[in-house]
mmCIF file of C-alpha atoms and ligand atoms in Angstrom:
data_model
loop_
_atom_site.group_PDB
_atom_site.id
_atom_site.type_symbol
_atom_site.label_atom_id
_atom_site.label_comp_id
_atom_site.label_asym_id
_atom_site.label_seq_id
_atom_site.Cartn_x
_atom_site.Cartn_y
_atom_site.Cartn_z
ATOM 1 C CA UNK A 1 190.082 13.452 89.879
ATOM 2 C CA UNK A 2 186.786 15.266 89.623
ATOM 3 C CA UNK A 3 184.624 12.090 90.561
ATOM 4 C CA UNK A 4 187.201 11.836 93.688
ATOM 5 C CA UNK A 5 186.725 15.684 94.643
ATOM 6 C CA UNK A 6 183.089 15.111 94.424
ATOM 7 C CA UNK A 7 182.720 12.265 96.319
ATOM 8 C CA UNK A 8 185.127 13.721 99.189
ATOM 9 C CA UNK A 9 182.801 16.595 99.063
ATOM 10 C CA UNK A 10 179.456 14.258 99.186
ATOM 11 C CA UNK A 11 181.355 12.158 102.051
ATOM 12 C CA UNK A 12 181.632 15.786 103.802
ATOM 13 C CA UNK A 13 178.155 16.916 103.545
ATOM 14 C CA UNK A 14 177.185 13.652 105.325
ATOM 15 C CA UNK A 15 179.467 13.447 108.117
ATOM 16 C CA UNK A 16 178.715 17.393 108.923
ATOM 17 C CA UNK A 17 174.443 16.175 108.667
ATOM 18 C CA UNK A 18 175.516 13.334 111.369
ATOM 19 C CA UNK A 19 177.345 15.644 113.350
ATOM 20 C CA UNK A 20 174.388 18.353 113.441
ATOM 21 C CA UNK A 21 172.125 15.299 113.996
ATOM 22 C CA UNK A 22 174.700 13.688 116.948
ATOM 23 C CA UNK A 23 175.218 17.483 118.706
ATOM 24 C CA UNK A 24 171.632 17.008 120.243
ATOM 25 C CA UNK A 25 171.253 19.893 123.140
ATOM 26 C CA UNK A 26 168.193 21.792 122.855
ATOM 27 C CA UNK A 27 166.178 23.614 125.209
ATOM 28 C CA UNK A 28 162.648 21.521 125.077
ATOM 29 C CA UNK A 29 161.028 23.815 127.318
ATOM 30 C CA UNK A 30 160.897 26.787 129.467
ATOM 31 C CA UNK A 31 159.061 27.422 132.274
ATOM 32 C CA UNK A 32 159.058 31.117 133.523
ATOM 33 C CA UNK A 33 154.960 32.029 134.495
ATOM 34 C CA UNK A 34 153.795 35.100 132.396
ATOM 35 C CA UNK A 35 153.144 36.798 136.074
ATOM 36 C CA UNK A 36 153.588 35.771 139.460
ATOM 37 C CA UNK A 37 151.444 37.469 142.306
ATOM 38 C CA UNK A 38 153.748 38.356 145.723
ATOM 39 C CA UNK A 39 151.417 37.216 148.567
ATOM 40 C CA UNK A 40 150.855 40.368 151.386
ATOM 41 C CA UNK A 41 149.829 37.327 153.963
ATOM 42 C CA UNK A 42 153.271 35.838 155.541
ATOM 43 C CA UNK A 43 153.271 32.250 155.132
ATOM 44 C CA UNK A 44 151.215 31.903 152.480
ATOM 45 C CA UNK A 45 153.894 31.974 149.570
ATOM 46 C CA UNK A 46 153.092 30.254 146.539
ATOM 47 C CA UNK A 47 156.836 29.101 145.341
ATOM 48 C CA UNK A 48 158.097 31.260 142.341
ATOM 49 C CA UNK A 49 160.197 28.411 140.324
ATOM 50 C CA UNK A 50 162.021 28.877 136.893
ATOM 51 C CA UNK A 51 162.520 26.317 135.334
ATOM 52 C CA UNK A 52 164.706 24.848 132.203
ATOM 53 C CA UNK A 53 164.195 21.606 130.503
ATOM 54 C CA UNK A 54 166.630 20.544 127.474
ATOM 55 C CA UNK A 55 167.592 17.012 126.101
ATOM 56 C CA UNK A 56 171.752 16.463 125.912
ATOM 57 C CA UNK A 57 173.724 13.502 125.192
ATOM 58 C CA UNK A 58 175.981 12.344 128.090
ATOM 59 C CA UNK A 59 178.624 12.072 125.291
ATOM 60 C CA UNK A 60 178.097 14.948 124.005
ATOM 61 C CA UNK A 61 178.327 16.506 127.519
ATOM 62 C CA UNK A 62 182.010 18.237 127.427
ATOM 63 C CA UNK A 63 182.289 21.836 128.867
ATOM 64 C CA UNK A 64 178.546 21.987 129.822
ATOM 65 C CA UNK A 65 177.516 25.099 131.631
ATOM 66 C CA UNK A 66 173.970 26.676 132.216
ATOM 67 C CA UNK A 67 173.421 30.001 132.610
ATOM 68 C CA UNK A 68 170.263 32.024 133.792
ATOM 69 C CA UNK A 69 170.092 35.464 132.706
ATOM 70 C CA UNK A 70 167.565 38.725 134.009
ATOM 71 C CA UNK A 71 167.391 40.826 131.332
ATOM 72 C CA UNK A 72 171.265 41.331 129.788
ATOM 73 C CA UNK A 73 172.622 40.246 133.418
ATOM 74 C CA UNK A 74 174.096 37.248 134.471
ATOM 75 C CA UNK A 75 172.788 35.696 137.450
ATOM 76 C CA UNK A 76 173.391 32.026 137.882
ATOM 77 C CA UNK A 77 175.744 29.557 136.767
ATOM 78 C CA UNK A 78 175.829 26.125 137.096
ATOM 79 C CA UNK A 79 178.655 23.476 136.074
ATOM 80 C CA UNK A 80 178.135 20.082 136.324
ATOM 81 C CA UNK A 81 180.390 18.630 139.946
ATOM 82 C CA UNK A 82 180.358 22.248 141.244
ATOM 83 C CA UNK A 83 178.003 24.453 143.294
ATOM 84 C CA UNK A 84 175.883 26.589 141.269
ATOM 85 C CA UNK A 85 176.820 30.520 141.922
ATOM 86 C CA UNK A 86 174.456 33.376 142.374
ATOM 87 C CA UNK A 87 175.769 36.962 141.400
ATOM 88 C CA UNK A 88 174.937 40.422 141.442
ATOM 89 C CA UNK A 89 171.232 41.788 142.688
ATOM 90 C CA UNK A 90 169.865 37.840 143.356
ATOM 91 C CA UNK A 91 172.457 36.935 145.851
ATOM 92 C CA UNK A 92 170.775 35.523 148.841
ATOM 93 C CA UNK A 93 167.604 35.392 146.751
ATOM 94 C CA UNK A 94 168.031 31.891 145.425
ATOM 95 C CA UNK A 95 167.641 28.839 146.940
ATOM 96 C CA UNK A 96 170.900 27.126 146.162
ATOM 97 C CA UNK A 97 169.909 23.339 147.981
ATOM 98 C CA UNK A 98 166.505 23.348 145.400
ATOM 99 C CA UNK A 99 166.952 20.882 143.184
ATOM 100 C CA UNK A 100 164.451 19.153 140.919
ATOM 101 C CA UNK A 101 166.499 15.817 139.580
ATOM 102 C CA UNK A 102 169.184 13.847 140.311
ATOM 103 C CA UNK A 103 170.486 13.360 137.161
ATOM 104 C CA UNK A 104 174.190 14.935 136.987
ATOM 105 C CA UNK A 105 173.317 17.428 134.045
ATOM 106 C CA UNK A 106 170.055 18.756 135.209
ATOM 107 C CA UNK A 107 170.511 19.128 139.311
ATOM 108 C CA UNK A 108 170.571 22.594 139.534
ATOM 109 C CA UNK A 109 169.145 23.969 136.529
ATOM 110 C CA UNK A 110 165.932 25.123 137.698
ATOM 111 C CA UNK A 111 165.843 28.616 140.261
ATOM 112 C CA UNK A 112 163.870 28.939 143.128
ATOM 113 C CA UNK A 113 163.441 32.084 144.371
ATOM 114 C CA UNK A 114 163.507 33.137 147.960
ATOM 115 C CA UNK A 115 160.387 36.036 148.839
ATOM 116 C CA UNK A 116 160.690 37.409 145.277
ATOM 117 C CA UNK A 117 159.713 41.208 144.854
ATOM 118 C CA UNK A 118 158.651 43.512 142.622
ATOM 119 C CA UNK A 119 161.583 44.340 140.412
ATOM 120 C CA UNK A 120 162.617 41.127 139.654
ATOM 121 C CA UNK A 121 160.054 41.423 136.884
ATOM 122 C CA UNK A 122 161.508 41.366 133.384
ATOM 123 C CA UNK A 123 162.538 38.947 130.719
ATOM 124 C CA UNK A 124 164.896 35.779 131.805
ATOM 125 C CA UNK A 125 166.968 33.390 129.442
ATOM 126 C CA UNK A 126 168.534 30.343 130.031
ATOM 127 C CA UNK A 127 171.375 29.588 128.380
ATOM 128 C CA UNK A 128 172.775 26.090 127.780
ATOM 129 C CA UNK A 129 176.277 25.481 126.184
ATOM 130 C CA UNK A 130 178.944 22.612 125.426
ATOM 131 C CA UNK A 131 182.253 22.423 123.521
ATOM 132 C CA UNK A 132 179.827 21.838 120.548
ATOM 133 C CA UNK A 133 176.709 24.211 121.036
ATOM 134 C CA UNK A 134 175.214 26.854 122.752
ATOM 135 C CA UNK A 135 171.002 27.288 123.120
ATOM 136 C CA UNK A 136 168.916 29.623 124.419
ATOM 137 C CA UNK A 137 165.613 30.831 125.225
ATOM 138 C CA UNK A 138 164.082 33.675 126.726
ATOM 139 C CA UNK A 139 160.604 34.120 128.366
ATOM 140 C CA UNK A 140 158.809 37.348 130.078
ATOM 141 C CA UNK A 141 157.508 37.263 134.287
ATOM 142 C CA UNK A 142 155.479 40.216 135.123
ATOM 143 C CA UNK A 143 155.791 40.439 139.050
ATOM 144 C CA UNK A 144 152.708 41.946 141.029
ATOM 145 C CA UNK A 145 152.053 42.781 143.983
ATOM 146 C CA UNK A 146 148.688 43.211 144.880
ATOM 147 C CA UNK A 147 146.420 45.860 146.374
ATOM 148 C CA UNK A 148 145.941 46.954 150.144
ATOM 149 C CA UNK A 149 143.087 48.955 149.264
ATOM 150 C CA UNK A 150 140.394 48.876 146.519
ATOM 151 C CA UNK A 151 136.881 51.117 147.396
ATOM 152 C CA UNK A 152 133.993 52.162 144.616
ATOM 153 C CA UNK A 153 132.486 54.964 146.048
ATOM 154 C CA UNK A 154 130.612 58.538 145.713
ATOM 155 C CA UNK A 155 130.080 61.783 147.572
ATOM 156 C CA UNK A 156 128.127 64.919 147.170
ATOM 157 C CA UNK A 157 130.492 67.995 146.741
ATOM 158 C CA UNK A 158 129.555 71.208 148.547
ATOM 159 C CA UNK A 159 128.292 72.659 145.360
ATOM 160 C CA UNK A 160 125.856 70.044 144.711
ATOM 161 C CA UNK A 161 127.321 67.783 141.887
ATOM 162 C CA UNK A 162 127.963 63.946 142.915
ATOM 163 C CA UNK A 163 131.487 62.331 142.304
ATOM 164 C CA UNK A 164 131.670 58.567 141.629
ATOM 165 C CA UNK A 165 135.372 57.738 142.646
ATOM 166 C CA UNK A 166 137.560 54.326 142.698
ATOM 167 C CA UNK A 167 140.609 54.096 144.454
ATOM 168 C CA UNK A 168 143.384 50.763 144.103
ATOM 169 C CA UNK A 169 145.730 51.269 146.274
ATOM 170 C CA UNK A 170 149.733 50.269 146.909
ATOM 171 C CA UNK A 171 149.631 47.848 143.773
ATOM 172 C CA UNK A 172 152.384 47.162 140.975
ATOM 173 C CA UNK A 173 152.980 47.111 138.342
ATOM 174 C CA UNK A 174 150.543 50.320 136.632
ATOM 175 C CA UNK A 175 146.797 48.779 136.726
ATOM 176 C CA UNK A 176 144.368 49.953 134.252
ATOM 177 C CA UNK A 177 140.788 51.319 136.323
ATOM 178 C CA UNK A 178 137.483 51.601 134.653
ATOM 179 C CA UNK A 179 134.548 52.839 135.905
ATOM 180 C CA UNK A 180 131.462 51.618 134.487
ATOM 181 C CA UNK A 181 127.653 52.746 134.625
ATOM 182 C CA UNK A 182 125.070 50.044 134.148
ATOM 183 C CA UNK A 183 127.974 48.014 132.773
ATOM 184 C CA UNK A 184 129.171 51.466 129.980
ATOM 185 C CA UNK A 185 132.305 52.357 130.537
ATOM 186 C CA UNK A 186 132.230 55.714 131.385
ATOM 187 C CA UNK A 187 135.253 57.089 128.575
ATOM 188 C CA UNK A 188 135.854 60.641 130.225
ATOM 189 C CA UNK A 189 136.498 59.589 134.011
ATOM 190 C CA UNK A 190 139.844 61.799 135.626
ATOM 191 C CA UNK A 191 142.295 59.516 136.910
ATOM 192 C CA UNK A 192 145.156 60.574 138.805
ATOM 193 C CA UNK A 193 148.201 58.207 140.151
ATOM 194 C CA UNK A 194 150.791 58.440 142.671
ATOM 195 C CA UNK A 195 153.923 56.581 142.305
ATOM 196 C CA UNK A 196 155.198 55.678 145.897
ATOM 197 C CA UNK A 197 158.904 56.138 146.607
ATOM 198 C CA UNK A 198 161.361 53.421 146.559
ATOM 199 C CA UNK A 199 158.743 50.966 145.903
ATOM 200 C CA UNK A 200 157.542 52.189 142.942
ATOM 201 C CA UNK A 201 153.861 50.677 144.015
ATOM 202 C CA UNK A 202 151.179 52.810 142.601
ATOM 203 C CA UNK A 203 148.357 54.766 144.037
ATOM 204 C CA UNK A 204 145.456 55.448 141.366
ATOM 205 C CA UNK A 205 141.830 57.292 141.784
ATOM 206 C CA UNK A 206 139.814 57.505 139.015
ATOM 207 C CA UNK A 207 136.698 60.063 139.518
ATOM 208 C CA UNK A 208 134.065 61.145 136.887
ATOM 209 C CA UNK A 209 130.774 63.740 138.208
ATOM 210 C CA UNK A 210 127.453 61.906 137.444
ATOM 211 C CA UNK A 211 125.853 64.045 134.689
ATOM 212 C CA UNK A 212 122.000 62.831 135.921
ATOM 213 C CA UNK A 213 122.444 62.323 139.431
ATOM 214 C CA UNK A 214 118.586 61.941 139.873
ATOM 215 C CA UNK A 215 118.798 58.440 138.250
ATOM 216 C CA UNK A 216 119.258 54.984 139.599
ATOM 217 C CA UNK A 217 122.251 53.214 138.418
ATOM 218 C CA UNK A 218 124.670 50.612 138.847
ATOM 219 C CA UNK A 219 128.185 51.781 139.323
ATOM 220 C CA UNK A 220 130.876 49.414 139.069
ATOM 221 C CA UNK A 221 134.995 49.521 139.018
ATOM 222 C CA UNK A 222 137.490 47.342 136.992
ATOM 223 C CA UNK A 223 141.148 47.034 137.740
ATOM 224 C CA UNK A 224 143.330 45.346 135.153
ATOM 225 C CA UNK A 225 147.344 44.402 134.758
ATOM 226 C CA UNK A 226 147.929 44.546 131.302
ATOM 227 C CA UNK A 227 149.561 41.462 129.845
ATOM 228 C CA UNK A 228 148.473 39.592 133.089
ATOM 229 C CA UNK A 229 144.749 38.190 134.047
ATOM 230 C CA UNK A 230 144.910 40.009 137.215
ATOM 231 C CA UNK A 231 141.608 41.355 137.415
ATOM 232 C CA UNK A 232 139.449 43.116 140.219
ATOM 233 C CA UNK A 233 135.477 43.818 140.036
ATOM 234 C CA UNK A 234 133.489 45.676 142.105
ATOM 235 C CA UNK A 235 129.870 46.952 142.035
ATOM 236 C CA UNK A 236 127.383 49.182 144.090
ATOM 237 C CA UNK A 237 123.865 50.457 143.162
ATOM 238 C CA UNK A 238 123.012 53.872 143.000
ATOM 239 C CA UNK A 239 119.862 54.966 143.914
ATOM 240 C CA UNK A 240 119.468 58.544 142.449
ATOM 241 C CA UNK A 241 115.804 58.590 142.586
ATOM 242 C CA UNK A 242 115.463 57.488 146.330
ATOM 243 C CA UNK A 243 118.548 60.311 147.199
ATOM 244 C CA UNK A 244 116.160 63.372 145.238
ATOM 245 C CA UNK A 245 113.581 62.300 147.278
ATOM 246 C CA UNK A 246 115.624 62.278 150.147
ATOM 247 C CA UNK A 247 116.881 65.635 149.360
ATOM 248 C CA UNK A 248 113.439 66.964 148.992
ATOM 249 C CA UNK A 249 112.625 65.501 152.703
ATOM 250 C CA UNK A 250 114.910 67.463 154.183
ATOM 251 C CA UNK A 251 114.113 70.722 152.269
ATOM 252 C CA UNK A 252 110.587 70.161 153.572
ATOM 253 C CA UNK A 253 111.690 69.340 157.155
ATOM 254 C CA UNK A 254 114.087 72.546 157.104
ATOM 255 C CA UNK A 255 110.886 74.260 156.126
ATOM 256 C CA UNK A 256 108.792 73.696 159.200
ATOM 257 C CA UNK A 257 111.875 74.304 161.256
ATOM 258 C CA UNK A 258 111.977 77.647 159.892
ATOM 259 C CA UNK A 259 107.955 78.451 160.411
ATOM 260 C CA UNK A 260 108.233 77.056 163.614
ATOM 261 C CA UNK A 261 110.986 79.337 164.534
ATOM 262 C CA UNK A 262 109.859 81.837 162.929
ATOM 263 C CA UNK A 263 106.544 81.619 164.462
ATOM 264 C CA UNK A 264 107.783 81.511 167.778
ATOM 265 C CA UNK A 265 109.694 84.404 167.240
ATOM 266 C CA UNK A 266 106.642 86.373 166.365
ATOM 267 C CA UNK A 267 104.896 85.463 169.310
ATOM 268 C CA UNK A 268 107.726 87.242 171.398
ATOM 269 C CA UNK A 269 106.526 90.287 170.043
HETATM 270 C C1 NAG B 301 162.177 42.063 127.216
HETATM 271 O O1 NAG B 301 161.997 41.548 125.924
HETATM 272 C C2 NAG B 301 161.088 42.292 125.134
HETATM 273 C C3 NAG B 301 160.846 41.526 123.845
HETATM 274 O O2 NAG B 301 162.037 41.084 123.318
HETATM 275 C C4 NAG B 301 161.654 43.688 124.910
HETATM 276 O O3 NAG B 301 160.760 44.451 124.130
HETATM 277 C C5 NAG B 301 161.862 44.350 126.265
HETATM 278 O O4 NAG B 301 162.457 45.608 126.113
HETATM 279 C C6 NAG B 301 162.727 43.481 127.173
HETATM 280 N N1 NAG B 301 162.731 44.075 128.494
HETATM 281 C C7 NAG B 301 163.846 44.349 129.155
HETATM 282 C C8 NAG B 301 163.668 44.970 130.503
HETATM 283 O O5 NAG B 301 164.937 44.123 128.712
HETATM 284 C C1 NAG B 302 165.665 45.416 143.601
HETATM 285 O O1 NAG B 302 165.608 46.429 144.580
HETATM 286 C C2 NAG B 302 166.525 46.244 145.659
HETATM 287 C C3 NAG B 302 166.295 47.376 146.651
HETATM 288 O O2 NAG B 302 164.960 47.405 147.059
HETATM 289 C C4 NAG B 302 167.945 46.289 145.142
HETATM 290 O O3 NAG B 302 168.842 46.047 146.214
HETATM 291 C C5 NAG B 302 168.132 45.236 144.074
HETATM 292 O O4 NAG B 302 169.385 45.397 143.489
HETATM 293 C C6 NAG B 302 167.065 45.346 142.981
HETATM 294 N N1 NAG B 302 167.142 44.188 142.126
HETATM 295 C C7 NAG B 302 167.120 44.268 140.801
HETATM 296 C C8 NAG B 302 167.170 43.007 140.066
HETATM 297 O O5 NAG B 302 167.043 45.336 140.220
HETATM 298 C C1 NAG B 303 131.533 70.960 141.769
HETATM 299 O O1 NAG B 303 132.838 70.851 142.336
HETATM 300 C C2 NAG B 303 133.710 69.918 141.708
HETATM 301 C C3 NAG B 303 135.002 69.911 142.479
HETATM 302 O O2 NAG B 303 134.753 69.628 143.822
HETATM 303 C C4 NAG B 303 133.920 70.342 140.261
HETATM 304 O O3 NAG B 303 134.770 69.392 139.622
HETATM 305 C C5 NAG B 303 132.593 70.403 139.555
HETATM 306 O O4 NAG B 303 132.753 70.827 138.221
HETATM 307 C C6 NAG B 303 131.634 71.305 140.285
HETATM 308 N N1 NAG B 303 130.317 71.201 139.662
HETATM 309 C C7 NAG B 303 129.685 72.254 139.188
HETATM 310 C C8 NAG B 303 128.317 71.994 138.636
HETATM 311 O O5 NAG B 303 130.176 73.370 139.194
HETATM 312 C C1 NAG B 304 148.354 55.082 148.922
HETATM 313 O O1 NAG B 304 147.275 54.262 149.349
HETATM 314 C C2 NAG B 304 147.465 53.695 150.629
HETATM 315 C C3 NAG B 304 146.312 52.733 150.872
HETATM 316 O O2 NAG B 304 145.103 53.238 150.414
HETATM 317 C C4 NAG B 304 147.542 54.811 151.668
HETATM 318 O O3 NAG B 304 147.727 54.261 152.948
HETATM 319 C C5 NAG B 304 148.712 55.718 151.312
HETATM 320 O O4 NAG B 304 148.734 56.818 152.196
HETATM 321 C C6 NAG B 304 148.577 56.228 149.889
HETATM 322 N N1 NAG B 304 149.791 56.928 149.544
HETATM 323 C C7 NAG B 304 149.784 58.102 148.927
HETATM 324 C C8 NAG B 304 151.113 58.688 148.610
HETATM 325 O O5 NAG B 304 148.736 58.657 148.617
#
């Protein structure tokens, strides 16, 4: 009786192993870019493609659906013999007729997106499922738009001190801006943002007041994305020694101009 229970239970452990090892769907790879940069030129639109790769047995293949996800929110669905569907915010955003195989359980389960923008940043999961399994996976795109303006520059205040400023203009998401001084990074620099309405794009100056403003030097700016390698570099020299002597030019030319004047108006008398 034992022996029997025992071998009923053996005979169970190895038909359950078979059926894990038969039930093969599994997502083999996702393919969602870390970041994706919106072109400002029209025309020139790198496609923004998500795509899903996952092995599944044709006879294993009952009740299939894939799902693509934003964040917690259902976007797309696709079922085998049917149209795939596009809901909520993304409606009119995918290209339905993009299709990447014509094998009947992989058609339609890559996205194409039509002129993506900035807030369809965020984390996306496809979602494969039959009667016998479901899989997932989940990946991060960072959207960004570039700038329309970037300038390193630097301007003598009334009062005499000299501001080094760099300005990025209309990008997204937040960039990170460094200013650098024969290639330091200056740690103290005042940066102020703007956050633009309804796009969200962001407006950032960074300005720090040369404490030696006598002194040649090379200025430089550095715009980062975090978490992306979208990176912007620029550099000018400053010529601090050449601007004193400059300075002292003038005082000497606004000198004579004075005795001259002055002289002339003595002669009046
Ligand atoms: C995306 O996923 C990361 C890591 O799981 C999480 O920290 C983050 O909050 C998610 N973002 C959104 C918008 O859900
Ligand atoms: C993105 O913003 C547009 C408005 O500019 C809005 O209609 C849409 O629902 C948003 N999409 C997402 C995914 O938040
Ligand atoms: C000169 O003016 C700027 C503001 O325009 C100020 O930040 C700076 O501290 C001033 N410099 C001096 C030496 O007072
Ligand atoms: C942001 O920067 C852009 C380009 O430099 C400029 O045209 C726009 O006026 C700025 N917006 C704000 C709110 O400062």
């Amino acid at each position: 009786m034992d022996k029997r229970r025992g071998l009923i239970f053996n005979t169970g452990l190895i038909l359950l192993f078979l059926l894990q090892a038969v039930t093969c769907l599994e997502i083999t790879n996702l393919r969602v870019p870390s970041s994706y940069s919106i072109s400002r030129d029209e025309g020139d639109h790198k496609p923004l493609i998500l795509g899903c790769d996952y092995d599944i047995d044709e006879s294993e293949s009952k009740g299939f659906v894939l799902k693509w996800k934003h964040n917690e929110l259902q976007i797309y669905q696709w079922i085998p013999s049917r149209n795939p569907v596009v809901f909520s915010a993304f409606k009119g955003h995918i290209d339905l007729g993009y299709s990447e195989s014509d094998d009947r359980l992989h058609k339609h389960s890559a996205l194409k997106f039509i002129n993506p923008i900035a807030n369809y940043t965020g984390n996306y999961t496809c979602q494969v499922q039959t009667y016998q399994s479901v899989q997932s996976r989940t990946a991060h795109l960072q959207i960004i738009v570039p700038e329309t303006d970037f300038s390193l520059g630097f301007q003598r205040e009334t009062n005499g001190s000299t501001v080094v400023f760099c300005n990025v203009g209309e990008i997204f998401p937040r960039p990170e801006v460094s200013l650098l001084i024969d290639n330091e990074k200056v740690p103290d620099a005042v940066e102020t943002e703007q956050v633009q309405e309804y796009t969200n794009y962001y407006n950032m100056t960074v300005q720090y007041i040369l404490p030696d403003q006598n002194k040649d030097m090379e200025l430089e700016c550095e715009v980062t994305i975090p978490g992306t390698d979208y990176k912007l570099r620029t550099s000018m020299p400053y010529l601090g020694a050449a601007f004193r002597a400059n300075a002292a030019t003038l005082q000497v030319f606004l000198c004579t101009f004075l005795t001259v004047t002055l002289a002339r108006m003595l002669t009046l008398f």
